[in-house]
Coordinates of C-alpha atoms in Angstrom, one line a residue:
X57 CA 79.8 -63.5 52.8
X58 CA 80.2 -65.9 49.9
X59 CA 77.4 -68.2 48.9
X60 CA 79.3 -71.2 50.3
X61 CA 79.6 -69.5 53.7
X62 CA 75.9 -68.6 53.6
X63 CA 74.9 -72.3 53.1
X64 CA 77.2 -73.5 55.8
X65 CA 75.6 -70.9 58.2
X66 CA 72.2 -72.0 57.4
X67 CA 73.2 -75.6 58.0
X68 CA 74.7 -74.7 61.4
X69 CA 71.4 -72.9 62.4
X70 CA 69.3 -75.9 61.4
X71 CA 71.7 -78.2 63.3
X72 CA 71.4 -75.9 66.4
X73 CA 67.5 -76.0 66.3
X74 CA 67.5 -79.8 65.9
X75 CA 69.9 -80.5 68.7
X76 CA 67.7 -78.5 71.0
X77 CA 64.5 -80.6 70.3
X78 CA 63.2 -82.5 73.4
X79 CA 63.3 -86.3 73.7
X80 CA 59.5 -86.4 73.7
X81 CA 59.5 -85.3 70.1
X82 CA 61.9 -88.0 69.2
X83 CA 59.7 -90.7 70.9
X84 CA 56.7 -89.3 69.0
X85 CA 58.5 -89.7 65.8
X86 CA 59.5 -93.2 66.7
X87 CA 56.0 -94.2 67.8
X88 CA 54.5 -92.7 64.5
X89 CA 57.0 -94.8 62.6
X90 CA 56.0 -98.0 64.5
X91 CA 52.3 -97.3 63.9
X92 CA 53.0 -96.7 60.2
X93 CA 54.4 -100.2 60.1
X94 CA 51.4 -101.6 61.9
X95 CA 53.0 -102.1 65.3
X96 CA 51.2 -100.9 68.4
X97 CA 53.0 -100.0 71.6
X98 CA 52.6 -102.5 74.3
X99 CA 49.7 -102.2 76.8
X100 CA 49.2 -103.8 80.2
X101 CA 45.5 -103.9 80.2
X102 CA 42.5 -103.9 77.8
X103 CA 39.0 -102.4 78.0
X104 CA 36.1 -104.2 76.5
X105 CA 32.5 -103.2 76.1
X106 CA 29.5 -105.4 76.7
X107 CA 26.3 -105.7 78.9
X108 CA 25.1 -107.3 82.1
X109 CA 23.3 -110.5 82.1
X110 CA 21.7 -112.6 84.8
X111 CA 19.9 -115.9 85.3
X112 CA 16.1 -115.8 84.9
X113 CA 14.3 -118.6 86.7
X114 CA 10.6 -119.2 85.8
X115 CA 8.7 -120.5 88.8
X116 CA 5.9 -122.9 87.8
X117 CA 3.8 -125.4 89.6
X118 CA 4.0 -129.1 88.7
X119 CA 0.3 -129.4 89.1
X120 CA -2.6 -127.4 87.9
X121 CA -5.4 -125.6 89.8
X122 CA -6.9 -122.4 90.8
X123 CA -4.4 -119.8 92.2
X124 CA -5.5 -119.0 95.6
X125 CA -2.6 -116.8 96.8
X126 CA 0.3 -114.9 95.1
X127 CA 2.5 -113.2 97.8
X128 CA 4.8 -111.3 95.5
X129 CA 4.7 -108.7 92.8
X130 CA 7.2 -107.2 90.3
X131 CA 10.2 -105.6 92.1
X132 CA 9.9 -107.7 95.2
X133 CA 13.2 -109.3 96.6
X134 CA 12.8 -112.9 97.6
X135 CA 15.1 -115.4 99.3
X136 CA 15.5 -119.0 98.4
X137 CA 12.8 -121.2 99.9
X138 CA 10.4 -118.3 100.6
X139 CA 6.7 -119.3 99.8
X140 CA 5.5 -117.2 97.0
X141 CA 2.2 -118.8 95.8
X142 CA -0.4 -121.4 96.7
X143 CA -2.9 -123.4 94.6
X144 CA -6.3 -124.9 95.6
X145 CA -5.9 -128.5 96.9
X146 CA -9.5 -129.4 97.7
X147 CA -9.8 -132.0 94.9
X148 CA -6.4 -133.5 95.6
X149 CA -7.3 -133.8 99.3
X150 CA -10.5 -135.7 98.5
X151 CA -8.6 -138.0 96.2
X152 CA -6.1 -138.7 99.0
X153 CA -8.8 -139.6 101.4
X154 CA -10.2 -142.1 98.9
X155 CA -6.8 -143.6 98.3
X156 CA -6.3 -144.1 102.1
X157 CA -9.6 -145.8 102.4
X158 CA -8.8 -148.2 99.5
X159 CA -5.5 -148.9 101.1
X160 CA -7.1 -149.9 104.4
X161 CA -9.4 -152.2 102.6
X162 CA -6.7 -154.1 100.6
X163 CA -4.5 -154.2 103.7
X164 CA -7.3 -155.9 105.7
X165 CA -7.6 -158.5 102.9
X166 CA -3.9 -159.1 103.1
X167 CA -3.9 -159.6 106.8
X168 CA -6.7 -162.2 106.6
X169 CA -4.8 -164.2 103.9
X170 CA -1.7 -164.1 105.9
X171 CA -3.5 -165.2 109.1
X172 CA -5.1 -168.2 107.3
X173 CA -8.5 -169.8 108.2
X174 CA -9.8 -169.8 111.7
X175 CA -11.2 -172.9 113.4
X176 CA -14.6 -171.5 113.5
X177 CA -14.5 -170.8 109.8
X178 CA -13.6 -174.4 109.1
X179 CA -16.4 -175.7 111.3
X180 CA -18.9 -173.4 109.5
X181 CA -17.8 -174.6 106.1
X182 CA -18.1 -178.3 107.2
X183 CA -21.7 -177.5 108.3
X184 CA -22.5 -175.9 105.0
X185 CA -21.2 -179.0 103.3
X186 CA -23.4 -181.3 105.4
X187 CA -26.5 -179.2 104.7
X188 CA -25.8 -179.2 100.9
X189 CA -25.3 -183.0 101.0
X190 CA -28.6 -183.4 102.9
X191 CA -30.4 -181.3 100.4
X192 CA -29.0 -183.5 97.6
X193 CA -30.6 -186.5 99.3
X194 CA -33.9 -184.8 99.7
X195 CA -34.1 -183.5 96.2
X196 CA -33.2 -186.9 94.7
X197 CA -36.1 -188.4 96.7
X198 CA -38.5 -185.8 95.3
X199 CA -37.2 -186.5 91.8
X200 CA -37.7 -190.3 92.2
X201 CA -41.3 -189.6 93.4
X202 CA -42.0 -187.3 90.5
X203 CA -40.6 -189.8 88.0
X204 CA -42.8 -192.5 89.5
X205 CA -45.9 -190.3 89.1
X206 CA -45.1 -189.6 85.4
X207 CA -44.7 -193.4 84.7
X208 CA -48.0 -194.1 86.6
X209 CA -49.9 -191.5 84.5
X210 CA -48.4 -192.8 81.4
X211 CA -49.8 -196.3 82.2
X212 CA -53.2 -194.9 83.0
X213 CA -53.4 -193.0 79.7
X214 CA -52.4 -196.1 77.8
X215 CA -55.5 -197.8 79.3
X216 CA -57.7 -194.8 78.6
X217 CA -58.4 -194.4 82.3
X218 CA -56.0 -191.5 83.1
X219 CA -56.1 -187.7 82.7
X220 CA -53.7 -185.9 80.2
X221 CA -53.6 -182.9 82.7
X222 CA -52.6 -185.1 85.6
X223 CA -49.8 -186.6 83.5
X224 CA -48.6 -183.1 82.4
X225 CA -48.5 -181.9 86.0
X226 CA -46.5 -184.9 87.0
X227 CA -43.9 -184.1 84.2
X228 CA -43.7 -180.5 85.5
X229 CA -43.0 -181.8 89.0
X230 CA -40.4 -184.1 87.7
X231 CA -38.5 -181.3 85.8
X232 CA -38.7 -179.0 88.7
X233 CA -37.2 -181.8 90.9
X234 CA -34.3 -182.4 88.4
X235 CA -33.4 -178.7 88.6
X236 CA -33.4 -178.8 92.4
X237 CA -31.2 -181.8 92.4
X238 CA -28.8 -180.0 90.0
X239 CA -28.7 -177.0 92.3
X240 CA -28.1 -179.0 95.4
X241 CA -25.3 -180.9 93.7
X242 CA -23.7 -177.5 92.7
X243 CA -23.9 -176.4 96.3
X244 CA -22.2 -179.4 97.5
X245 CA -19.4 -179.0 95.0
X246 CA -18.9 -175.3 96.0
X247 CA -19.0 -176.1 99.8
X248 CA -16.5 -178.9 99.3
X249 CA -14.1 -176.6 97.3
X250 CA -14.4 -173.8 99.9
X251 CA -13.7 -176.2 102.8
X252 CA -10.7 -177.7 101.0
X253 CA -9.3 -174.2 100.4
X254 CA -9.8 -173.3 104.1
X255 CA -8.0 -176.5 105.2
X256 CA -5.2 -176.0 102.8
X257 CA -4.6 -172.2 103.8
X258 CA -4.1 -169.2 101.5
X259 CA -2.2 -169.8 98.3
X260 CA 1.1 -167.9 97.7
X261 CA -0.2 -166.1 94.6
X262 CA -3.3 -164.8 96.5
X263 CA -1.0 -163.3 99.2
X264 CA 1.3 -161.8 96.5
X265 CA -1.6 -160.4 94.7
X266 CA -3.0 -158.7 97.8
X267 CA 0.5 -157.4 98.6
X268 CA 0.7 -155.8 95.2
X269 CA -2.6 -154.1 95.7
X270 CA -1.4 -152.7 99.0
X271 CA 1.8 -151.4 97.2
X272 CA -0.4 -149.8 94.4
X273 CA -2.5 -148.1 97.0
X274 CA 0.6 -146.8 98.8
X275 CA 1.9 -145.4 95.4
X276 CA -1.4 -143.7 94.9
X277 CA -1.4 -142.1 98.3
X278 CA 2.2 -140.8 97.7
X279 CA 1.1 -139.3 94.3
X280 CA -1.6 -137.3 95.9
X281 CA 0.5 -136.2 98.8
X282 CA 3.1 -134.9 96.3
X283 CA 0.4 -133.1 94.4
X284 CA -0.7 -131.3 97.6
X285 CA 2.8 -130.4 98.4
X286 CA 3.5 -129.1 94.9
X287 CA 0.5 -126.8 95.2
X288 CA 2.7 -124.6 97.5
X289 CA 5.4 -122.8 95.5
X290 CA 8.6 -121.6 96.9
X291 CA 11.4 -119.5 95.4
X292 CA 14.1 -121.7 94.1
X293 CA 16.7 -118.9 94.1
X294 CA 17.2 -115.6 95.7
X295 CA 16.6 -112.6 93.6
X296 CA 14.2 -110.0 92.2
X297 CA 10.7 -110.7 90.8
X298 CA 10.9 -109.2 87.4
X299 CA 7.7 -110.7 85.8
X300 CA 4.3 -111.6 87.2
X301 CA 2.5 -113.9 84.8
X302 CA -0.6 -114.9 86.7
X303 CA -3.2 -113.4 89.0
X304 CA -5.2 -114.7 92.0
X305 CA -8.3 -116.7 90.9
X306 CA -6.9 -117.8 87.6
X307 CA -7.0 -121.5 86.7
X308 CA -3.4 -122.3 85.9
X309 CA -2.2 -125.3 83.9
X310 CA 0.5 -127.7 85.1
X311 CA 4.0 -126.3 84.5
X312 CA 2.7 -122.9 83.6
X313 CA 5.0 -120.2 84.9
X314 CA 3.6 -117.9 87.5
X315 CA 6.5 -115.5 88.1
X316 CA 10.1 -115.0 86.8
X317 CA 12.8 -114.3 89.5
X318 CA 16.1 -112.8 88.2
X319 CA 19.2 -113.7 90.2
X320 CA 21.1 -110.4 90.1
X321 CA 23.4 -111.3 93.0
X322 CA 25.4 -113.6 90.7
X323 CA 25.2 -111.4 87.6
X324 CA 27.9 -111.4 85.0
X325 CA 29.1 -109.1 82.2
X326 CA 29.5 -110.4 78.6
X327 CA 32.1 -108.3 77.0
X328 CA 33.9 -108.6 73.7
X329 CA 37.7 -108.4 73.5
X330 CA 39.7 -107.7 70.3
X331 CA 41.5 -110.7 69.0
X332 CA 45.1 -109.6 69.7
X333 CA 44.5 -109.3 73.4
X334 CA 42.8 -112.7 73.9
X335 CA 46.0 -114.8 74.1
X336 CA 47.0 -112.7 77.2
X337 CA 43.8 -113.5 79.1
X338 CA 43.5 -116.2 81.7
X339 CA 40.5 -117.9 83.3
X340 CA 40.1 -116.9 86.9
X341 CA 42.1 -113.7 86.6
X342 CA 40.7 -110.4 88.1
X343 CA 38.9 -107.7 86.2
X344 CA 37.0 -104.6 87.0
X345 CA 33.5 -103.7 85.7
X346 CA 32.6 -100.1 85.1
X347 CA 29.1 -98.7 84.5
X348 CA 28.2 -95.4 82.7
X349 CA 27.6 -93.9 86.1
X350 CA 31.3 -94.0 86.8
X351 CA 32.8 -94.7 90.1
X352 CA 35.5 -97.2 91.2
X353 CA 34.0 -100.1 89.5
X354 CA 33.1 -103.7 90.7
X355 CA 35.6 -106.4 91.1
X356 CA 35.1 -109.6 89.1
X357 CA 36.9 -112.6 87.6
X358 CA 37.0 -114.1 84.2
X359 CA 34.8 -117.3 84.2
X360 CA 34.7 -118.0 80.4
X361 CA 36.8 -117.1 77.4
X362 CA 35.1 -118.1 74.1
X363 CA 37.1 -120.3 71.7
X364 CA 35.4 -118.9 68.6
X365 CA 35.7 -115.5 67.1
X366 CA 32.7 -113.5 66.1
X367 CA 31.7 -110.0 65.0
X368 CA 30.9 -107.6 67.7
X369 CA 27.1 -107.8 68.5
X370 CA 24.8 -105.3 67.0
X371 CA 24.0 -103.7 70.4
X372 CA 27.5 -102.3 70.7
X373 CA 27.3 -98.6 70.1
X374 CA 29.5 -97.7 67.2
X375 CA 29.6 -99.1 63.7
X376 CA 33.4 -99.2 63.8
X377 CA 33.3 -101.5 66.9
X378 CA 30.7 -103.7 65.4
X379 CA 32.9 -104.4 62.3
X380 CA 35.7 -105.9 64.6
X381 CA 36.4 -109.7 65.1
X382 CA 36.2 -110.3 68.9
X383 CA 35.9 -113.0 71.4
X384 CA 33.2 -113.1 74.1
X385 CA 34.5 -113.0 77.6
X386 CA 32.3 -113.7 80.7
X387 CA 33.2 -111.7 83.8
X388 CA 31.6 -113.0 87.0
X389 CA 30.7 -110.2 89.5
X390 CA 29.6 -110.2 93.1
X391 CA 26.6 -108.0 92.7
X392 CA 25.0 -108.3 96.2
X393 CA 25.0 -104.5 96.2
X394 CA 22.5 -104.5 93.3
X395 CA 24.4 -101.9 91.3
X396 CA 24.3 -104.0 88.1
X397 CA 20.9 -104.5 86.3
X398 CA 20.2 -107.0 83.5
X399 CA 20.9 -105.5 80.1
X400 CA 23.0 -102.5 81.5
X401 CA 25.9 -101.4 79.2
X402 CA 29.3 -101.8 81.0
X403 CA 33.0 -101.9 80.3
X404 CA 35.4 -104.3 81.7
X405 CA 39.0 -103.4 82.4
X406 CA 41.1 -106.6 82.2
X407 CA 44.9 -106.8 83.0
X408 CA 46.9 -108.5 80.3
X409 CA 49.0 -111.4 81.3
X410 CA 52.5 -112.5 80.0
X411 CA 52.3 -114.8 76.9
X412 CA 54.5 -117.4 78.7

């Protein structure tokens, strides 16, 4: 066989082997060529890693006091509205009793002002005025007599027939009489003003002032009633008690947290999706969350897609993944079964939506 024929035979053999290669090999070669050009084959879903998060609620009293009762401990499940703690209210109850007594007093004053003067009160005031006026007349007579004595003893001393002591005693009686006259006149003036006030009735400003004191007393009562109510603490949400921060007998400060409740029923997964897949995600679309334990996964829905790129958080397992630019996606999960725990690593499988 000539050299030319030999070459033709080799070519025919090669052609025969090539024509018998399966189509899979051709697809692999094409895929490799696309990858070499930086083009990835299309996918209908993406898997993203992250971890479970849940809402932590600190339960604190608005008031301070000694902790009398703490009905929960770490790991207990509570429902919303369940009483979990109670503080001492002895001081607040005493203050409430005082506030109620003060309110009764100012309310009685207001009622008297509104009712006005009684007839017997007016008559009594008229009698007091008459007595005071009579006292003025009597004391003025005493003063006139004392003044006459002083003048008489002055004349006797001038004629050297009187006593200096008698004259000094007369001056003392006169000064005392002057004081009594002034006191009687003051009583007349006060009695006249009181009688005029009774006859005129209560002034508007007096009634308004009494009404304001009643309102202030009511506010004080409400303040102490609220303090007593706030001393009983109820769970604001359903969940698991994950921290106990106080013990029975401790004196706790206002707004100091006593326990932490974690709402695992409404947990979510924060996962991090590579940038190329983000345009094909939609709020509200379904997703499935998987744990390391395997299983069918938990259904969820996308409730948040970040608008800012970031590097994968440090708690993602591999250095290669941490170097990627990703977007945070929040997957809300119905976790009433309690499968998911806060901080648990998970993966979310998210179907990709059409671009248009």
